[in-house]
Coordinates of C-alpha atoms and ligand atoms in Angstrom, one line a residue:
X292 CA -3.5 29.9 274.5
X293 CA -6.0 32.4 275.1
X294 CA -5.7 31.8 278.9
X295 CA -2.7 33.0 281.0
X296 CA -2.7 30.0 283.1
X297 CA -0.8 27.9 280.5
X298 CA -1.3 24.0 281.4
X299 CA 0.1 21.7 278.7
X300 CA 1.7 18.6 279.1
X301 CA 4.7 19.7 277.8
X302 CA 4.6 23.0 280.1
X303 CA 6.3 26.1 279.1
X304 CA 9.3 24.8 277.6
X305 CA 7.8 23.6 274.9
X306 CA 6.1 27.1 274.1
X307 CA 9.6 29.0 274.1
X308 CA 11.9 26.0 272.7
X309 CA 9.0 25.6 269.9
X310 CA 9.1 29.4 268.9
X311 CA 12.9 29.4 269.0
X312 CA 13.2 26.7 266.9
X313 CA 12.3 27.1 263.3
X314 CA 13.8 28.2 260.0
X315 CA 16.4 30.2 261.7
X316 CA 18.2 27.0 262.7
X317 CA 18.5 25.2 259.6
X318 CA 17.8 27.5 257.1
X319 CA 19.1 30.8 258.0
X320 CA 22.1 30.0 260.2
X321 CA 23.9 27.9 257.7
X322 CA 23.8 30.7 254.9
X323 CA 24.7 33.6 257.3
X324 CA 28.1 31.4 258.8
X325 CA 28.6 30.8 255.0
X326 CA 28.6 34.5 254.4
X327 CA 31.2 35.3 257.3
X328 CA 33.5 32.8 256.5
X329 CA 32.8 30.1 259.0
X330 CA 34.7 29.2 262.1
X331 CA 35.4 32.6 263.4
X332 CA 31.9 33.6 263.2
X333 CA 30.6 30.0 265.0
X334 CA 32.7 30.8 267.8
X335 CA 31.5 34.9 267.8
X336 CA 27.9 33.5 267.4
X337 CA 28.3 30.9 270.4
X338 CA 29.7 33.4 272.3
X339 CA 26.9 36.4 271.8
X340 CA 24.3 33.5 272.4
X341 CA 25.3 33.1 275.8
X342 CA 26.5 36.7 276.8
X343 CA 23.9 38.4 274.9
X344 CA 20.9 36.6 273.2
X345 CA 20.3 34.6 276.7
X346 CA 20.6 37.7 279.3
X347 CA 17.8 39.8 277.2
X348 CA 15.7 36.4 276.5
X349 CA 15.5 36.3 280.5
X350 CA 14.4 39.8 280.8
X351 CA 11.3 39.3 278.6
X352 CA 10.3 36.5 280.1
X353 CA 10.3 38.2 283.1
X354 CA 8.6 41.5 281.9
X355 CA 5.6 38.9 280.9
X356 CA 5.4 37.0 284.3
X357 CA 5.8 40.4 286.2
X358 CA 2.9 42.2 284.4
X359 CA 1.1 39.2 283.1
X360 CA 0.6 41.2 279.8
X361 CA 2.0 41.1 276.4
X362 CA 4.7 43.6 275.8
X363 CA 2.5 46.8 274.6
X364 CA 0.3 46.5 277.9
X365 CA 3.4 45.2 279.9
X366 CA 5.2 48.5 279.2
X367 CA 2.3 50.6 280.1
X368 CA 1.9 49.0 283.1
X369 CA 5.4 49.4 284.3
X370 CA 5.2 53.1 283.1
X371 CA 2.6 53.5 285.6
X372 CA 4.5 52.1 288.3
X373 CA 7.8 53.7 287.5
X374 CA 6.8 57.2 285.8
X375 CA 8.5 56.4 282.3
X376 CA 6.8 56.1 279.3
X377 CA 8.0 53.4 276.8
X378 CA 5.1 53.9 274.4
X379 CA 6.9 54.1 271.1
X380 CA 9.7 51.2 272.4
X381 CA 7.1 48.7 273.3
X382 CA 4.8 48.9 269.8
X383 CA 8.5 48.4 267.7
X384 CA 8.5 44.8 268.6
X385 CA 5.2 44.3 267.6
X386 CA 5.4 45.9 264.4
X387 CA 8.8 43.9 263.8
X388 CA 7.0 40.5 264.5
X389 CA 4.4 41.7 261.7
X390 CA 6.9 42.6 259.1
X391 CA 9.1 39.4 259.8
X392 CA 5.9 36.9 259.8
X393 CA 5.3 38.0 256.1
X394 CA 8.6 37.2 255.0
X395 CA 9.1 34.2 257.2
X396 CA 5.6 33.2 255.2
X397 CA 7.1 33.3 252.2
X398 CA 10.1 30.9 253.1
X399 CA 7.6 28.6 254.7
X400 CA 6.1 28.6 251.4
X401 CA 9.2 27.5 249.8
X402 CA 9.0 24.8 252.3
X403 CA 5.5 23.5 251.4
X404 CA 6.4 23.6 247.6
X405 CA 9.4 21.1 248.6
X406 CA 6.5 18.7 250.5
X407 CA 4.4 19.1 247.1
X408 CA 7.3 18.2 245.0
X409 CA 8.3 15.3 247.3
X410 CA 4.6 14.0 247.4
X411 CA 4.4 14.5 243.7
X412 CA 7.7 12.3 243.2
X413 CA 6.9 9.4 245.4
X414 CA 3.6 9.0 243.3
X415 CA 5.7 9.1 240.0
X416 CA 4.0 12.0 238.6
X417 CA 7.4 14.7 238.5
X418 CA 10.8 14.5 238.9
X419 CA 12.6 17.0 241.4
X420 CA 15.4 18.6 239.7
X421 CA 18.5 20.6 240.4
X422 CA 16.9 23.7 239.3
X423 CA 13.6 23.0 241.3
X424 CA 14.4 26.1 243.7
X425 CA 15.4 28.3 240.8
X426 CA 12.4 27.8 239.0
X427 CA 10.3 28.6 242.5
X428 CA 12.1 31.6 243.0
X429 CA 11.7 33.1 239.4
X430 CA 7.8 32.3 240.1
X431 CA 6.5 34.9 242.2
X432 CA 2.9 33.9 241.9
X433 CA 3.6 30.7 242.8
X434 CA 5.6 32.0 246.0
X435 CA 2.6 34.4 246.8
X436 CA 0.4 32.0 246.6
X437 CA 2.3 29.1 248.8
X438 CA 2.6 32.1 251.5
X439 CA -0.8 32.9 251.4
X440 CA -1.8 29.3 252.4
X441 CA 0.9 29.0 255.2
X442 CA -0.4 32.4 256.6
X443 CA -4.3 30.9 256.5
X444 CA -2.9 27.6 258.1
X445 CA -1.2 30.0 261.0
X446 CA -4.2 32.3 261.1
X447 CA -6.9 29.4 261.6
X448 CA -4.7 27.8 264.5
X449 CA -4.1 31.3 266.4
X450 CA -8.0 32.5 266.0
X451 CA -9.6 29.2 266.9
X452 CA -7.1 28.8 269.7
X453 CA -6.4 25.5 268.8
X454 CA -2.5 25.6 269.6
X455 CA -3.0 23.7 272.6
X456 CA -3.8 20.5 270.6
X457 CA -1.4 21.3 267.9
X458 CA 1.6 22.0 270.1
X459 CA 0.9 18.1 271.7
X460 CA 1.0 16.8 268.0
X461 CA 4.1 19.0 267.1
X462 CA 5.5 17.8 270.7
X463 CA 5.2 14.2 269.1
X464 CA 6.6 15.0 266.1
X465 CA 9.8 16.6 267.1
X466 CA 11.6 13.3 268.4
X467 CA 11.2 11.9 265.3
X468 CA 12.3 15.3 263.5
X469 CA 15.4 14.7 265.8
X470 CA 16.0 11.4 264.6
X471 CA 15.5 12.3 260.9
X472 CA 18.1 15.1 261.4
X473 CA 20.6 13.0 263.4
X474 CA 20.2 10.3 260.1
X475 CA 21.0 13.0 257.6
X476 CA 23.8 14.4 259.8
X477 CA 25.6 10.9 259.9
X478 CA 24.7 10.9 255.7
X479 CA 26.2 13.9 254.9
X480 CA 29.2 13.9 257.4
X481 CA 29.9 10.6 255.5
X482 CA 31.0 12.3 252.5
X483 CA 34.2 12.9 251.4
X484 CA 34.1 16.5 252.2
X485 CA 34.0 16.1 255.9
X486 CA 37.4 17.1 256.6
X487 CA 37.3 20.2 254.6
X488 CA 33.8 21.2 256.3
X489 CA 35.3 20.9 259.8
X490 CA 37.6 23.3 258.9
X491 CA 35.7 25.7 257.3
X492 CA 33.3 25.7 260.7
X493 CA 35.7 24.9 263.4
X494 CA 38.8 26.5 262.5
X495 CA 38.6 30.3 263.6
X496 CA 40.0 32.2 260.8
X497 CA 39.5 35.9 262.2
X498 CA 40.7 37.6 259.0
X499 CA 37.6 36.1 257.3
X500 CA 35.3 38.5 259.4
X501 CA 34.2 41.6 258.0
X502 CA 33.1 44.9 259.5
X503 CA 29.6 43.8 259.5
X504 CA 30.0 40.2 261.1
X505 CA 29.8 41.3 264.8
X506 CA 26.1 43.0 263.8
X507 CA 25.2 39.9 261.7
X508 CA 26.0 37.8 264.7
X509 CA 23.8 39.5 266.7
X510 CA 21.1 39.9 264.3
X511 CA 21.0 36.1 263.7
X512 CA 20.9 35.2 267.9
X513 CA 18.0 37.6 268.2
X514 CA 16.4 36.1 265.5
X515 CA 16.7 32.5 266.4
X516 CA 16.2 33.1 270.0
X517 CA 12.8 34.9 269.2
X518 CA 14.5 38.0 271.1
X519 CA 13.4 41.6 270.2
X520 CA 9.6 40.4 269.3
X521 CA 8.0 40.4 272.1
X522 CA 7.2 36.8 271.7
X523 CA 8.9 35.9 274.7
X524 CA 7.0 38.3 277.0
X525 CA 4.0 37.4 275.7
X526 CA 5.0 33.6 276.6
X527 CA 6.4 34.9 279.9
X528 CA 2.9 36.0 280.7
X529 CA 1.4 32.6 280.2
X530 CA 4.0 31.0 281.9
X531 CA 3.4 29.3 285.3
X532 CA 4.6 30.5 288.6
X533 CA 7.0 27.5 289.2
X534 CA 9.0 27.7 286.6
X535 CA 12.7 29.2 287.1
X536 CA 13.1 31.8 284.2
X537 CA 16.4 31.9 284.1
X538 CA 16.9 28.2 283.8
X539 CA 14.2 28.4 281.0
X540 CA 16.4 30.8 279.0
X541 CA 19.7 28.5 279.4
X542 CA 17.8 25.9 278.0
X543 CA 16.2 27.8 275.0
X544 CA 19.2 28.9 274.0
X545 CA 21.0 25.5 274.6
X546 CA 18.6 23.4 272.8
X547 CA 18.3 26.0 269.8
X548 CA 22.2 26.1 269.6
X549 CA 22.5 22.3 269.2
X550 CA 19.8 22.4 266.4
X551 CA 21.6 25.0 264.6
X552 CA 24.8 23.0 264.9
X553 CA 22.8 20.0 263.5
X554 CA 21.9 22.6 260.7
X555 CA 25.5 23.1 259.8
X556 CA 26.4 19.3 259.7
X557 CA 23.8 18.6 257.3
X558 CA 24.1 21.5 254.8
X559 CA 27.9 22.1 254.4
X560 CA 29.0 18.8 253.1
X561 CA 26.5 19.0 250.8
X562 CA 27.3 22.5 249.6
X563 CA 31.2 21.8 249.5
X564 CA 30.2 18.6 247.5
X565 CA 27.9 20.6 245.0
X566 CA 31.0 23.5 244.6
X567 CA 34.2 24.3 245.9
X568 CA 32.9 27.8 246.7
X569 CA 31.0 28.4 249.4
X570 CA 27.6 29.9 248.4
X571 CA 25.8 32.1 250.6
X572 CA 22.1 33.3 249.7
X573 CA 19.4 32.3 251.3
X574 CA 18.3 29.7 249.0
X575 CA 21.4 27.7 250.2
X576 CA 19.4 25.0 251.9
X577 CA 16.9 24.7 249.6
X578 CA 19.4 24.1 246.9
X579 CA 21.4 21.3 248.4
X580 CA 19.0 19.3 250.4
X581 CA 16.4 18.1 247.9
X582 CA 19.1 17.6 245.4
X583 CA 20.7 15.0 248.0
X584 CA 17.4 13.3 248.7
X585 CA 17.1 12.7 245.3
X586 CA 20.5 11.0 245.1
X587 CA 19.8 8.7 248.4
X588 CA 18.2 5.4 248.8
X589 CA 14.6 5.9 249.6
X590 CA 15.1 9.8 249.1
X591 CA 11.8 10.5 248.4
X592 CA 10.2 9.4 251.5
X593 CA 12.9 10.7 253.6
X594 CA 12.9 14.2 251.9
X595 CA 9.1 14.3 252.1
X596 CA 9.4 13.4 256.4
X597 CA 11.9 15.8 256.6
X598 CA 10.1 18.8 255.2
X599 CA 7.1 17.9 256.7
X600 CA 8.8 18.2 259.9
X601 CA 10.6 21.5 258.9
X602 CA 7.5 22.7 258.2
X603 CA 5.8 22.0 261.6
X604 CA 8.8 24.1 263.2
X605 CA 8.2 26.9 260.7
X606 CA 4.3 26.7 261.6
X607 CA 5.0 26.8 265.5
X608 CA 7.4 29.6 264.9
X609 CA 4.9 31.6 262.9
X610 CA 1.9 30.6 265.4
X611 CA 4.5 32.5 267.9
X612 CA 4.9 35.9 265.9
X613 CA 1.1 36.1 264.9
X614 CA 0.0 35.3 268.6
X615 CA 2.2 38.1 269.8
X616 CA 0.6 40.5 267.6
X617 CA -2.9 39.0 268.4
X618 CA -2.3 39.3 272.2
X619 CA -1.1 42.5 271.8
X620 CA -4.0 44.0 270.2
X621 CA -6.3 42.2 272.1
X622 CA -4.8 43.3 275.4
X623 CA -4.7 47.1 274.0
X624 CA -8.0 47.1 272.3
X625 CA -10.0 46.0 275.1
X626 CA -13.2 44.7 273.6
X627 CA -12.0 43.4 270.2
X628 CA -11.9 40.0 269.3
X629 CA -9.0 37.5 269.0
X630 CA -10.8 36.5 265.2
X631 CA -10.7 40.5 264.5
X632 CA -7.4 41.0 265.7
X633 CA -6.3 37.6 263.8
X634 CA -7.8 38.5 260.4
X635 CA -6.5 42.2 260.5
X636 CA -3.1 41.1 261.2
X637 CA -3.2 38.0 258.8
X638 CA -4.4 40.5 256.0
X639 CA -1.6 42.9 256.7
X640 CA 1.3 40.3 256.8
X641 CA -0.6 38.8 253.5
X642 CA 0.2 42.2 251.9
X643 CA 3.7 43.0 253.0
X644 CA 4.3 39.3 251.8
X645 CA 4.3 40.8 248.2
X646 CA 7.7 42.2 248.0
X647 CA 9.5 39.0 249.3
X648 CA 7.7 36.4 247.2
X649 CA 7.9 38.9 244.2
X650 CA 11.7 39.3 244.9
X651 CA 13.2 37.0 242.2
X652 CA 10.2 37.8 239.6
X653 CA 9.0 41.3 239.3
X654 CA 11.5 42.8 241.4
X655 CA 14.4 40.9 240.0
X656 CA 16.1 44.1 238.8
X657 CA 15.9 45.4 242.6
X658 CA 19.5 44.6 243.7
X659 CA 22.3 45.9 246.0
X660 CA 25.3 44.4 244.6
X661 CA 25.0 40.6 244.7
X662 CA 21.9 41.2 246.9
X663 CA 18.2 40.6 246.0
X664 CA 15.3 41.7 247.2
X665 CA 14.6 39.3 249.7
X666 CA 18.3 39.2 250.7
X667 CA 18.0 42.8 251.3
X668 CA 14.4 42.7 253.3
X669 CA 16.3 40.0 255.6
X670 CA 18.9 41.8 256.3
X671 CA 17.1 45.4 256.8
X672 CA 15.1 43.4 259.2
X673 CA 17.4 41.4 261.3
X674 CA 20.6 42.9 261.0
X675 CA 19.3 46.6 260.8
X676 CA 16.2 46.7 262.7
X677 CA 16.2 43.7 265.0
X678 CA 19.2 44.5 267.4
X679 CA 17.8 48.3 268.0
X680 CA 14.3 47.0 269.1
X681 CA 15.8 44.3 271.3
X682 CA 17.9 47.2 272.6
X683 CA 14.7 49.1 273.7
X684 CA 12.7 46.1 274.8
X685 CA 15.5 45.5 277.1
X686 CA 15.5 49.2 278.3
X687 CA 11.7 48.8 279.0
X688 CA 12.5 45.6 281.3
X689 CA 15.9 47.2 282.8
X690 CA 14.5 50.5 283.7
X691 CA 10.9 49.6 284.3
X692 CA 11.5 47.0 287.2
X693 CA 13.0 48.0 290.3
X694 CA 16.2 46.4 291.3
X695 CA 14.3 44.3 294.0
X696 CA 11.7 43.1 291.6
X697 CA 14.3 41.8 289.3
X698 CA 16.1 40.3 292.1
X699 CA 12.6 38.3 293.2
X700 CA 12.1 37.2 289.5
X701 CA 15.9 35.9 288.9
X702 CA 16.5 34.5 292.1
X703 CA 15.6 30.9 293.2
X704 CA 16.2 30.0 296.9
X705 CA 17.0 26.6 295.7
X706 CA 19.1 27.1 293.1
X707 CA 22.2 28.6 294.7
X708 CA 23.8 29.7 291.2
X709 CA 21.5 32.0 290.5
X710 CA 22.6 34.2 293.4
X711 CA 25.9 34.3 292.0
X712 CA 24.4 34.7 288.3
X713 CA 22.2 37.7 289.4
X714 CA 24.9 40.6 289.3
X715 CA 26.6 39.2 286.2
X716 CA 23.1 39.1 284.1
X717 CA 22.3 42.7 285.6
X718 CA 25.9 43.4 284.0
X719 CA 25.1 41.9 280.6
X720 CA 21.8 43.7 279.9
X721 CA 23.1 47.2 281.8
X722 CA 26.4 47.4 279.8
X723 CA 27.4 44.3 278.0
X724 CA 24.4 44.8 276.1
X725 CA 24.2 48.7 274.8
X726 CA 28.1 48.6 274.4
X727 CA 28.0 45.3 271.7
X728 CA 24.6 45.9 270.1
X729 CA 25.7 49.6 269.0
X730 CA 29.7 49.1 268.2
X731 CA 28.2 46.2 266.1
X732 CA 25.9 48.6 264.5
X733 CA 28.5 51.4 264.1
X734 CA 31.1 48.7 262.6
X735 CA 28.4 47.6 260.3
X736 CA 27.4 51.1 258.8
X737 CA 31.2 51.9 258.8
X738 CA 31.6 48.7 256.3
X739 CA 28.4 49.8 254.0
X740 CA 30.0 52.6 253.4
X741 CA 33.7 51.8 252.8
X742 CA 32.5 48.5 251.0
X743 CA 33.8 46.1 253.5
X744 CA 30.9 44.0 254.5
Ligands
LIG146 N1 13.2 32.2 266.3 C1 12.4 31.5 265.2 C2 13.5 30.9 264.2 O1 14.7 30.8 264.5 C3 11.7 32.9 264.4 C4 10.6 33.7 265.4 C5 11.4 34.8 265.8 C6 9.9 33.0 265.9 C7 10.2 35.7 266.5 C8 9.0 33.5 266.9 C9 9.1 34.8 266.9 O2 12.9 30.5 263.2

């Protein structure tokens, strides 16, 4: 991936889809939907994915293609062209990537844990009990160890520049993963709870939305589509010129949303089966799924395959995050090697990992209401900072590229709809995005202050 002429067999989609697809879809989406009351939130999410996430995603890709740089140098380059200064705004996505990588590594470590558990169970030397997740959460040392292993694997891939080989490999695994997911959806939705689940997920009861729901939906849209991290700018700079960026954006948003729905169909029937109350914390998926595999015929092998595939997706997303940081450091500090940049960022991320990893043990008393530290970190990053950072990034590409340049990058003469979509895209980035993001933020703040979250 070091080269700016990226030529894999899978082309560019694979990179962007691969980065978007990750723990956000199967792990985070179900619990955020649970937290925000189901159907009405799901609708809000779909609406915002199309009207907010996708337009900003396209803009980030355009910035990368136009400058052939990662976000910080890209901002510098267009600052020179347009006489504006975007230094601070362009550093924020990179900081965001670093901090998110650290807590993403803890969750990826949870996935590793279940790979080990299922392997051990398969060979008969242990049993996965219902308290498996609970005991992991209490074991800070183990979580830190697993997160370190994950970071090390990510680091080796990025520093050695072997993404190319790995991407192909993961590319072969993903259809298999899709197959597992379809079987799981089928098994899960044939439980007796399906009617309740469908009602919960698709009947839009707007009274269940809270003052924070808009902000939560915005944060998750950005997280799951990898918007606001500069990742798509980096990937946009690697992409071949013959790819039409708005089409890439549309496909990424489309595939990502489909997979997220898969996550809902798998997790919620199990949640409803386990209890009548919708549980809404980050351990949700890891609480219900292993138990389900345990009770299923041939479930241990199935569970192992599922967690291995999920890990590959998490690894791919983590590679995207680390690659963003490394490409920015290398582009900014000319002369620094990728391996030095990689080790520096890997070690910093590892240090930051301590907080979320010790959330259930050393920091178990650090709580705000129902929320433990890991949830607070997630909320602060994804609901608090990410929308603002993404807005700053949209400001860079919107102000930095002239209307003519935007038009040239957006319109494909052979795609007639791109002519009519262009003004809508401009409207979405220039007006809609700042208004909803700031509105979401203010409502959320108001909710926090009045206790209506
Ligand atoms: N989009 C990824 C997910 O849903 C997370 C991610 C964010 C990956 C930013 C790369 C960059 O899991």
